[in-house]
Coordinates of N, CA and C in Angstrom, one line a residue:
Chain S
N209 N 17.5 -128.4 97.1 CA 16.1 -128.0 97.1 C 15.6 -127.5 98.5
A210 N 15.2 -126.3 98.5 CA 14.8 -125.7 99.8 C 13.5 -126.1 100.2
G211 N 12.7 -126.7 99.4 CA 11.3 -127.0 99.7 C 10.4 -125.8 99.6
V212 N 9.2 -125.9 100.0 CA 8.3 -124.8 99.9 C 8.6 -123.8 101.0
I213 N 8.7 -122.5 100.6 CA 9.1 -121.5 101.5 C 7.9 -120.6 101.8
Q214 N 7.7 -120.3 103.1 CA 6.6 -119.5 103.5 C 7.1 -118.4 104.4
T215 N 6.6 -117.2 104.1 CA 7.0 -116.0 105.0 C 5.8 -115.1 105.2
P216 N 5.7 -114.5 106.4 CA 6.5 -114.8 107.6 C 6.2 -116.1 108.2
R217 N 6.9 -116.5 109.1 CA 6.6 -117.8 109.9 C 5.5 -117.4 110.9
H218 N 5.6 -116.2 111.5 CA 4.6 -115.8 112.4 C 4.2 -114.4 112.1
K219 N 2.8 -114.1 112.3 CA 2.4 -112.7 112.1 C 1.3 -112.5 113.1
V220 N 1.4 -111.4 113.7 CA 0.4 -110.9 114.7 C -0.2 -109.6 114.2
T221 N -1.5 -109.6 114.1 CA -2.1 -108.3 113.6 C -3.2 -108.0 114.6
G222 N -3.6 -106.7 114.5 CA -4.8 -106.3 115.3 C -6.0 -106.5 114.4
K223 N -7.1 -106.5 115.1 CA -8.4 -106.7 114.4 C -8.6 -105.6 113.5
G224 N -9.0 -105.9 112.2 CA -9.3 -104.9 111.2 C -8.1 -104.6 110.3
Q225 N -7.0 -105.1 110.7 CA -5.8 -104.8 109.9 C -5.7 -105.9 108.7
E226 N -4.8 -105.6 107.8 CA -4.6 -106.5 106.6 C -3.4 -107.4 106.9
A227 N -3.5 -108.6 106.4 CA -2.4 -109.5 106.5 C -2.1 -110.1 105.1
T228 N -0.8 -110.1 104.7 CA -0.4 -110.7 103.4 C 0.6 -111.8 103.8
L229 N 0.3 -113.0 103.3 CA 1.1 -114.2 103.5 C 1.7 -114.6 102.2
W230 N 3.0 -115.0 102.2 CA 3.8 -115.3 101.0 C 4.1 -116.8 100.9
C231 N 4.1 -117.3 99.7 CA 4.5 -118.7 99.4 C 5.4 -118.8 98.2
E232 N 6.5 -119.4 98.3 CA 7.4 -119.7 97.2 C 7.3 -121.2 97.0
P233 N 6.8 -121.7 95.9 CA 6.7 -123.1 95.6 C 8.1 -123.7 95.3
I234 N 8.1 -125.0 95.3 CA 9.3 -125.7 94.8 C 9.6 -125.4 93.4
S235 N 10.8 -125.1 93.0 CA 11.1 -124.7 91.6 C 10.6 -125.8 90.7
G236 N 9.9 -125.4 89.6 CA 9.4 -126.3 88.7 C 8.0 -126.9 88.9
H237 N 7.5 -126.7 90.1 CA 6.2 -127.2 90.4 C 5.1 -126.3 89.8
S238 N 4.2 -126.9 89.1 CA 3.2 -126.2 88.4 C 1.9 -125.9 89.2
A239 N 1.8 -126.5 90.3 CA 0.5 -126.3 91.1 C 0.8 -125.8 92.5
V240 N 0.1 -124.8 93.0 CA 0.2 -124.3 94.3 C -1.2 -124.3 95.0
F241 N -1.2 -124.8 96.3 CA -2.4 -124.9 97.0 C -2.2 -124.1 98.3
W242 N -3.3 -123.6 98.8 CA -3.4 -123.0 100.1 C -4.4 -123.8 101.0
Y243 N -3.9 -124.0 102.3 CA -4.7 -124.7 103.3 C -4.7 -123.9 104.6
R244 N -5.7 -124.2 105.4 CA -5.7 -123.5 106.7 C -5.9 -124.6 107.8
Q245 N -5.1 -124.4 108.9 CA -5.2 -125.4 110.0 C -5.6 -124.7 111.3
T246 N -6.7 -125.2 111.9 CA -7.1 -124.7 113.2 C -7.4 -126.0 114.1
I247 N -7.4 -125.8 115.3 CA -7.7 -126.9 116.3 C -9.1 -127.4 116.0
V248 N -10.1 -126.5 115.8 CA -11.5 -126.9 115.7 C -11.7 -127.6 114.3
Q249 N -11.3 -126.9 113.3 CA -11.7 -127.4 111.9 C -10.7 -128.3 111.3
G250 N -9.5 -128.4 111.9 CA -8.4 -129.2 111.3 C -7.8 -128.6 110.1
L251 N -7.4 -129.4 109.1 CA -6.8 -128.8 107.9 C -7.9 -128.7 106.8
E252 N -8.0 -127.5 106.2 CA -9.0 -127.2 105.2 C -8.4 -126.7 104.0
F253 N -8.9 -127.1 102.8 CA -8.5 -126.5 101.6 C -9.1 -125.1 101.4
L254 N -8.2 -124.2 100.9 CA -8.7 -122.9 100.6 C -8.8 -122.6 99.1
T255 N -7.7 -122.7 98.4 CA -7.7 -122.4 97.0 C -6.5 -123.0 96.3
Y256 N -6.5 -123.0 94.9 CA -5.5 -123.8 94.1 C -5.2 -123.1 92.8
F257 N -3.9 -123.0 92.5 CA -3.5 -122.5 91.2 C -2.7 -123.6 90.4
R258 N -2.9 -123.6 89.1 CA -2.1 -124.5 88.3 C -1.6 -123.6 87.1
N259 N -0.3 -123.7 86.9 CA 0.4 -122.8 85.9 C 0.0 -121.3 86.1
Q260 N -0.1 -120.9 87.3 CA -0.4 -119.5 87.8 C -1.9 -119.2 87.6
A261 N -2.7 -120.0 87.0 CA -4.1 -119.7 86.8 C -4.9 -120.2 88.0
P262 N -5.8 -119.4 88.5 CA -6.7 -119.8 89.6 C -7.6 -120.9 89.0
I263 N -7.6 -122.0 89.7 CA -8.5 -123.1 89.3 C -9.8 -123.3 90.1
D264 N -9.6 -123.2 91.4 CA -10.8 -123.2 92.3 C -10.5 -122.6 93.6
D265 N -11.4 -121.7 94.0 CA -11.3 -121.1 95.3 C -12.5 -121.4 96.2
S266 N -13.0 -122.6 96.0 CA -14.3 -123.0 96.7 C -14.1 -123.0 98.2
G267 N -12.9 -123.1 98.7 CA -12.7 -123.2 100.2 C -12.4 -121.8 100.8
M268 N -12.3 -120.8 100.0 CA -12.0 -119.5 100.5 C -13.3 -118.8 101.0
P269 N -13.1 -118.2 102.2 CA -14.2 -117.3 102.6 C -14.5 -116.3 101.6
K270 N -15.8 -116.1 101.4 CA -16.2 -115.2 100.2 C -15.8 -113.7 100.4
E271 N -15.7 -113.3 101.6 CA -15.3 -112.0 101.9 C -14.0 -111.9 102.5
R272 N -13.3 -110.9 102.3 CA -12.0 -110.5 102.9 C -10.8 -111.3 102.4
F273 N -11.0 -112.5 101.9 CA -9.9 -113.3 101.5 C -9.6 -113.3 100.0
S274 N -8.4 -113.2 99.6 CA -8.1 -113.3 98.2 C -6.7 -113.9 98.0
A275 N -6.5 -114.6 96.9 CA -5.2 -115.1 96.6 C -4.7 -114.8 95.2
Q276 N -3.4 -114.7 95.0 CA -2.9 -114.4 93.7 C -1.7 -115.2 93.4
M277 N -1.3 -115.4 92.1 CA -0.1 -116.0 91.8 C 0.5 -115.2 90.6
P278 N 1.1 -114.1 90.8 CA 1.6 -113.3 89.7 C 2.7 -113.8 88.9
N279 N 3.4 -114.7 89.4 CA 4.5 -115.4 88.6 C 4.7 -116.8 89.2
Q280 N 5.4 -117.7 88.5 CA 5.6 -119.1 88.9 C 6.4 -119.2 90.2
S281 N 7.0 -118.1 90.6 CA 7.8 -118.3 91.8 C 7.2 -117.9 93.1
H282 N 6.0 -117.3 93.1 CA 5.4 -117.0 94.4 C 3.9 -116.8 94.2
S283 N 3.2 -117.0 95.4 CA 1.8 -116.9 95.5 C 1.6 -116.1 96.8
T284 N 0.5 -115.3 96.9 CA 0.2 -114.5 98.1 C -1.3 -114.8 98.5
L285 N -1.5 -114.8 99.8 CA -2.8 -114.9 100.3 C -3.0 -113.7 101.2
K286 N -4.0 -112.9 100.8 CA -4.3 -111.6 101.5 C -5.6 -111.7 102.2
I287 N -5.6 -111.3 103.5 CA -6.8 -111.2 104.3 C -7.0 -109.8 104.7
Q288 N -8.1 -109.2 104.3 CA -8.4 -107.8 104.6 C -9.3 -107.8 105.8
S289 N -9.1 -106.7 106.6 CA -9.9 -106.5 107.8 C -9.9 -107.8 108.7
T290 N -8.8 -108.2 109.1 CA -8.7 -109.5 109.8 C -9.6 -109.5 111.1
Q291 N -10.0 -110.7 111.4 CA -10.9 -110.9 112.5 C -10.2 -112.0 113.4
P292 N -10.6 -112.1 114.7 CA -10.0 -113.1 115.6 C -10.2 -114.5 115.0
Q293 N -11.3 -114.8 114.4 CA -11.5 -116.1 113.8 C -10.7 -116.5 112.7
D294 N -9.9 -115.5 112.1 CA -8.9 -115.8 111.1 C -7.7 -116.4 111.6
S295 N -7.5 -116.3 112.9 CA -6.3 -116.9 113.5 C -6.2 -118.4 113.2
A296 N -5.0 -118.8 112.7 CA -4.9 -120.2 112.2 C -3.4 -120.3 111.7
V297 N -3.0 -121.5 111.4 CA -1.8 -121.7 110.6 C -2.2 -121.9 109.1
Y298 N -1.6 -121.0 108.3 CA -1.9 -121.1 106.8 C -0.8 -121.8 106.2
L299 N -1.1 -122.9 105.4 CA -0.1 -123.7 104.8 C -0.2 -123.6 103.3
C300 N 0.9 -123.6 102.7 CA 1.1 -123.6 101.3 C 1.7 -124.9 100.8
A301 N 1.2 -125.4 99.8 CA 1.7 -126.7 99.2 C 2.0 -126.5 97.7
S302 N 2.9 -127.3 97.2 CA 3.1 -127.3 95.7 C 3.2 -128.7 95.3
S303 N 3.0 -128.9 94.0 CA 3.1 -130.2 93.4 C 3.5 -130.1 91.9
L304 N 4.2 -131.2 91.4 CA 4.5 -131.3 90.1 C 3.5 -132.2 89.3
G305 N 3.1 -133.3 90.1 CA 2.1 -134.2 89.6 C 0.9 -134.2 90.5
Y306 N 0.8 -135.2 91.3 CA -0.3 -135.3 92.3 C 0.2 -135.2 93.7
E307 N 1.4 -135.7 94.1 CA 1.8 -135.6 95.4 C 2.1 -134.1 95.8
Q308 N 1.6 -133.7 97.0 CA 1.8 -132.4 97.4 C 2.8 -132.3 98.5
Y309 N 3.6 -131.2 98.5 CA 4.6 -130.9 99.4 C 4.3 -129.6 100.1
F310 N 4.4 -129.7 101.4 CA 3.9 -128.5 102.2 C 5.1 -127.7 102.7
G311 N 4.8 -126.4 102.8 CA 5.7 -125.5 103.5 C 5.5 -125.6 105.1
P312 N 6.3 -124.8 105.8 CA 6.2 -124.9 107.3 C 5.0 -124.1 107.8
G313 N 4.3 -123.3 107.0 CA 3.2 -122.6 107.4 C 3.5 -121.2 108.0
T314 N 2.5 -120.4 108.0 CA 2.5 -119.1 108.7 C 1.4 -119.1 109.8
R315 N 1.9 -118.9 111.0 CA 1.0 -118.8 112.1 C 0.4 -117.4 112.2
L316 N -0.8 -117.2 111.9 CA -1.5 -115.8 112.0 C -2.3 -115.7 113.3
T317 N -2.0 -114.7 114.0 CA -2.7 -114.4 115.3 C -3.3 -113.1 115.2
V318 N -4.7 -113.0 115.3 CA -5.4 -111.7 115.2 C -5.9 -111.4 116.6
L319 N -5.4 -110.2 117.1 CA -5.7 -109.9 118.5 C -7.1 -109.1 118.5
Chain O
G47 N -20.6 -133.7 102.0 CA -19.3 -133.4 101.4 C -18.4 -134.6 101.5
D48 N -17.2 -134.6 100.9 CA -16.2 -135.6 101.0 C -15.7 -135.7 102.5
Q49 N -15.6 -136.9 103.0 CA -15.2 -137.0 104.4 C -14.1 -138.1 104.5
V50 N -13.2 -137.8 105.4 CA -12.2 -138.7 105.8 C -12.2 -139.0 107.3
E51 N -12.5 -140.2 107.7 CA -12.6 -140.6 109.1 C -11.4 -141.3 109.5
Q52 N -10.6 -140.7 110.4 CA -9.3 -141.2 110.8 C -9.4 -141.7 112.3
S53 N -8.8 -142.9 112.5 CA -8.8 -143.4 113.8 C -7.5 -144.2 114.1
P54 N -7.1 -144.3 115.4 CA -7.7 -143.6 116.5 C -7.3 -142.1 116.6
S55 N -7.9 -141.3 117.4 CA -7.6 -139.9 117.5 C -6.3 -139.8 118.3
A56 N -6.0 -140.7 119.2 CA -4.8 -140.6 120.0 C -4.3 -142.0 120.2
L57 N -3.0 -142.2 120.3 CA -2.4 -143.5 120.5 C -1.1 -143.4 121.3
S58 N -0.9 -144.2 122.3 CA 0.4 -144.2 123.0 C 1.0 -145.6 122.8
L59 N 2.3 -145.6 122.4 CA 3.0 -146.8 122.2 C 4.3 -146.8 123.0
H60 N 4.7 -148.0 123.5 CA 6.0 -148.2 124.1 C 7.0 -148.3 123.0
E61 N 8.2 -147.9 123.2 CA 9.3 -148.1 122.2 C 9.4 -149.5 121.9
G62 N 9.6 -149.8 120.6 CA 9.7 -151.2 120.1 C 8.4 -151.9 119.7
T63 N 7.3 -151.3 120.1 CA 6.0 -151.9 119.7 C 5.5 -151.3 118.4
G64 N 4.3 -151.7 118.0 CA 3.8 -151.2 116.8 C 2.2 -151.1 116.8
S65 N 1.7 -150.5 115.8 CA 0.3 -150.4 115.7 C -0.1 -149.9 114.3
A66 N -1.4 -149.8 114.1 CA -1.9 -149.3 112.8 C -2.9 -148.2 113.0
L67 N -2.8 -147.2 112.0 CA -3.7 -146.1 112.0 C -4.6 -146.4 110.7
R68 N -5.8 -145.9 110.8 CA -6.7 -146.2 109.7 C -7.5 -145.0 109.3
C69 N -7.8 -144.9 108.0 CA -8.7 -143.9 107.5 C -9.7 -144.5 106.6
N70 N -10.9 -144.2 106.9 CA -12.1 -144.6 106.1 C -12.6 -143.5 105.3
F71 N -13.0 -143.7 104.0 CA -13.5 -142.7 103.2 C -15.0 -142.9 102.9
T72 N -15.7 -141.8 102.9 CA -17.1 -141.9 102.6 C -17.5 -141.7 101.2
T73 N -16.5 -141.4 100.3 CA -16.6 -141.3 98.9 C -15.4 -142.0 98.2
T74 N -15.5 -142.2 96.9 CA -14.4 -142.9 96.2 C -13.3 -141.9 96.1
M75 N -12.1 -142.3 96.6 CA -10.9 -141.5 96.5 C -10.0 -142.1 95.4
R76 N -9.3 -141.1 94.8 CA -8.3 -141.4 93.7 C -7.0 -141.8 94.3
A77 N -6.6 -141.2 95.4 CA -5.2 -141.4 95.9 C -5.2 -141.0 97.4
V78 N -4.2 -141.4 98.1 CA -4.1 -141.0 99.5 C -2.7 -140.6 99.8
Q79 N -2.5 -139.6 100.7 CA -1.2 -139.3 101.2 C -1.2 -139.4 102.7
W80 N -0.1 -139.8 103.3 CA 0.1 -139.8 104.7 C 1.2 -138.9 105.1
F81 N 1.0 -138.1 106.1 CA 1.9 -137.1 106.6 C 2.2 -137.3 108.1
Q82 N 3.4 -136.9 108.5 CA 3.7 -136.8 110.0 C 3.8 -135.2 110.2
Q83 N 3.1 -134.7 111.2 CA 3.3 -133.3 111.6 C 4.2 -133.3 112.8
N84 N 5.4 -132.7 112.7 CA 6.3 -132.7 113.8 C 6.0 -131.6 114.8
S85 N 6.9 -131.6 115.8 CA 6.7 -130.6 116.9 C 6.8 -129.2 116.4
R86 N 7.4 -128.9 115.3 CA 7.5 -127.6 114.8 C 6.3 -127.2 113.8
G87 N 5.5 -128.2 113.6 CA 4.3 -128.0 112.8 C 4.4 -128.4 111.3
S88 N 5.6 -128.8 110.9 CA 5.8 -129.1 109.5 C 5.2 -130.5 109.1
L89 N 4.6 -130.5 108.0 CA 4.0 -131.7 107.4 C 5.1 -132.5 106.6
I90 N 5.4 -133.6 107.1 CA 6.4 -134.4 106.4 C 5.8 -135.5 105.6
N91 N 6.1 -135.6 104.3 CA 5.5 -136.6 103.5 C 6.0 -138.0 103.8
L92 N 5.1 -138.9 104.1 CA 5.4 -140.3 104.3 C 5.2 -141.2 103.1
F93 N 4.0 -141.1 102.6 CA 3.6 -141.9 101.5 C 2.6 -141.2 100.6
Y94 N 2.7 -141.5 99.3 CA 1.6 -141.2 98.3 C 1.2 -142.5 97.7
L95 N 0.0 -142.9 97.7 CA -0.5 -144.1 97.0 C -1.7 -143.9 96.2
A96 N -1.7 -144.4 95.0 CA -2.9 -144.5 94.2 C -3.5 -145.9 94.2
S97 N -2.8 -146.8 94.8 CA -3.3 -148.2 95.0 C -2.2 -149.0 95.7
G98 N -2.6 -150.1 96.2 CA -1.6 -151.1 96.7 C -1.0 -150.7 98.0
T99 N 0.2 -151.2 98.2 CA 1.0 -151.1 99.4 C 2.4 -150.6 99.1
K100 N 2.9 -149.7 100.0 CA 4.2 -149.2 100.0 C 4.9 -149.3 101.4
E101 N 6.1 -149.6 101.4 CA 6.9 -149.7 102.6 C 8.1 -148.8 102.6
N102 N 8.4 -148.3 103.8 CA 9.6 -147.4 103.9 C 10.1 -147.6 105.4
G103 N 11.1 -148.4 105.4 CA 11.7 -148.6 106.8 C 10.7 -149.3 107.7
R104 N 10.4 -148.6 108.8 CA 9.5 -149.2 109.8 C 8.0 -148.9 109.5
L105 N 7.7 -148.2 108.4 CA 6.4 -147.8 108.1 C 5.9 -148.5 106.8
K106 N 4.6 -148.8 106.8 CA 4.0 -149.5 105.7 C 2.6 -149.0 105.5
S107 N 2.2 -148.7 104.3 CA 0.9 -148.1 104.1 C 0.2 -148.9 102.9
T108 N -1.1 -149.0 103.1 CA -2.0 -149.6 102.1 C -3.1 -148.7 101.8
F109 N -3.6 -148.8 100.5 CA -4.7 -148.0 100.1 C -5.6 -148.9 99.2
N110 N -6.8 -149.1 99.7 CA -7.8 -149.9 99.0 C -8.9 -149.0 98.6
S111 N -9.0 -148.5 97.3 CA -9.9 -147.6 96.8 C -11.3 -148.2 96.7
K112 N -11.3 -149.5 96.4 CA -12.7 -150.2 96.3 C -13.4 -150.3 97.6
E113 N -12.6 -150.6 98.6 CA -13.2 -150.7 100.0 C -13.1 -149.5 100.8
S114 N -12.5 -148.5 100.2 CA -12.5 -147.1 100.8 C -11.8 -147.0 102.1
Y115 N -10.6 -147.4 102.1 CA -9.8 -147.2 103.3 C -8.4 -147.2 103.0
S116 N -7.6 -146.7 104.0 CA -6.2 -146.7 103.9 C -5.6 -147.0 105.3
T117 N -4.5 -147.6 105.4 CA -3.9 -147.8 106.7 C -2.4 -147.5 106.7
L118 N -1.9 -147.1 107.9 CA -0.5 -146.8 108.1 C -0.1 -147.7 109.3
H119 N 0.9 -148.6 109.0 CA 1.4 -149.4 110.0 C 2.7 -148.9 110.5
I120 N 2.9 -148.9 111.8 CA 4.2 -148.4 112.4 C 4.7 -149.6 113.2
R121 N 5.9 -150.1 112.9 CA 6.5 -151.2 113.7 C 7.8 -150.7 114.4
D122 N 8.1 -151.3 115.5 CA 9.3 -151.0 116.2 C 9.4 -149.4 116.5
A123 N 8.3 -148.9 117.1 CA 8.2 -147.5 117.3 C 9.4 -146.9 118.1
Q124 N 9.8 -145.7 117.7 CA 10.9 -145.0 118.3 C 10.4 -143.7 118.8
L125 N 11.2 -143.1 119.7 CA 10.7 -141.8 120.4 C 10.5 -140.8 119.3
E126 N 11.3 -140.8 118.2 CA 11.2 -139.7 117.3 C 10.0 -139.9 116.4
D127 N 9.2 -141.0 116.5 CA 8.0 -141.2 115.8 C 6.9 -140.4 116.4
S128 N 7.0 -139.9 117.6 CA 6.0 -139.1 118.2 C 5.6 -137.9 117.3
G129 N 4.3 -137.6 117.3 CA 3.8 -136.5 116.5 C 2.4 -136.8 116.1
T130 N 1.8 -136.0 115.2 CA 0.5 -136.2 114.7 C 0.6 -136.6 113.3
Y131 N -0.2 -137.7 113.0 CA -0.2 -138.3 111.7 C -1.5 -138.0 111.0
F132 N -1.4 -137.6 109.8 CA -2.7 -137.3 109.0 C -2.7 -138.1 107.8
C133 N -3.9 -138.6 107.4 CA -4.1 -139.0 106.0 C -4.8 -138.0 105.3
A134 N -4.7 -137.9 104.0 CA -5.3 -136.9 103.2 C -5.6 -137.6 101.9
A135 N -6.8 -137.4 101.3 CA -7.2 -138.1 100.1 C -7.7 -137.1 99.0
E136 N -7.5 -137.5 97.8 CA -8.1 -136.8 96.6 C -9.4 -137.5 96.2
A137 N -10.4 -136.8 96.2 CA -11.7 -137.4 95.7 C -11.6 -137.7 94.2
A138 N -12.1 -138.9 93.8 CA -12.1 -139.2 92.4 C -13.0 -138.3 91.6
S139 N -13.9 -137.7 92.2 CA -14.9 -136.9 91.5 C -14.3 -135.5 91.3
S140 N -13.2 -135.2 92.0 CA -12.6 -133.8 91.8 C -11.8 -133.8 90.5
S141 N -11.9 -132.6 89.9 CA -11.2 -132.4 88.7 C -9.7 -131.9 88.9
F142 N -9.4 -131.7 90.2 CA -8.1 -131.3 90.5 C -7.7 -132.0 91.8
S143 N -6.5 -131.7 92.3 CA -5.9 -132.5 93.4 C -6.1 -131.9 94.8
K144 N -7.2 -131.4 95.0 CA -7.5 -130.9 96.4 C -7.4 -132.1 97.4
L145 N -6.8 -131.9 98.5 CA -6.7 -132.9 99.5 C -7.7 -132.7 100.6
V146 N -8.4 -133.7 101.0 CA -9.3 -133.7 102.2 C -8.6 -134.5 103.3
F147 N -8.4 -133.8 104.4 CA -7.7 -134.4 105.5 C -8.5 -135.0 106.5
G148 N -8.0 -136.1 107.1 CA -8.5 -136.7 108.3 C -8.2 -135.8 109.5
Q149 N -8.8 -136.1 110.6 CA -8.6 -135.2 111.9 C -7.3 -135.5 112.6
G150 N -6.6 -136.5 112.1 CA -5.2 -136.7 112.7 C -5.2 -137.7 113.8
T151 N -4.1 -138.4 114.0 CA -3.8 -139.3 115.1 C -2.6 -138.8 115.9
S152 N -2.8 -138.4 117.1 CA -1.7 -138.0 118.0 C -1.0 -139.2 118.6
L153 N 0.2 -139.4 118.1 CA 1.0 -140.6 118.6 C 2.0 -140.1 119.6
S154 N 2.1 -140.8 120.7 CA 3.1 -140.6 121.7 C 3.8 -141.9 121.9
V155 N 5.1 -141.8 121.7 CA 5.9 -143.0 121.9 C 6.7 -142.8 123.2
V156 N 6.6 -143.7 124.1 CA 7.2 -143.6 125.5 C 8.2 -144.7 125.7
P157 N 9.2 -144.4 126.6 CA 10.2 -145.4 126.8 C 9.6 -146.6 127.5

């Protein structure tokens, strides 16, 4: 079991560019979560899918951020027109029941 | 909103000693997870508890939903225990398994 896979591990973008982050959940897990970690805000929930359906995106910034889960083997988080304040580690987690298992994260740096 | 108050924020232990970390919840929580974040930033699952106490090697965790707290005890600390420890809880009022994280405890184990 490879665990949750996230790619890329590091991404540097210029202000105003688009960033797409990928997550491959643990095989068989029905739920996928996205979180963001910064020094100031700590770990924050962004959005959640169960059986590929979006359940709640209450933690997502209303503009520029979107997430999809086109099939059970991957989810994407897209940030349009990136801003320096989007710099963070973006973490994906998956679960079969309630316990969540996290990937290594993608460190996004917006210059 | 749902809040998780974690203490202490930082802790230094000599090898072979022990201590406890604590999380207090300002709302009723359904379950709690404890993680260690290592130097590479990966969140390692330590415990998932819906109630009671679990023990794994030198670690022991308790979750008391009625009194709204959880603890993580570390005994016989080793150098490799250094890292940041997070508790994260699921609100009982949530219809899904979103985790609300504490701010973390930075543990340094010294010789």
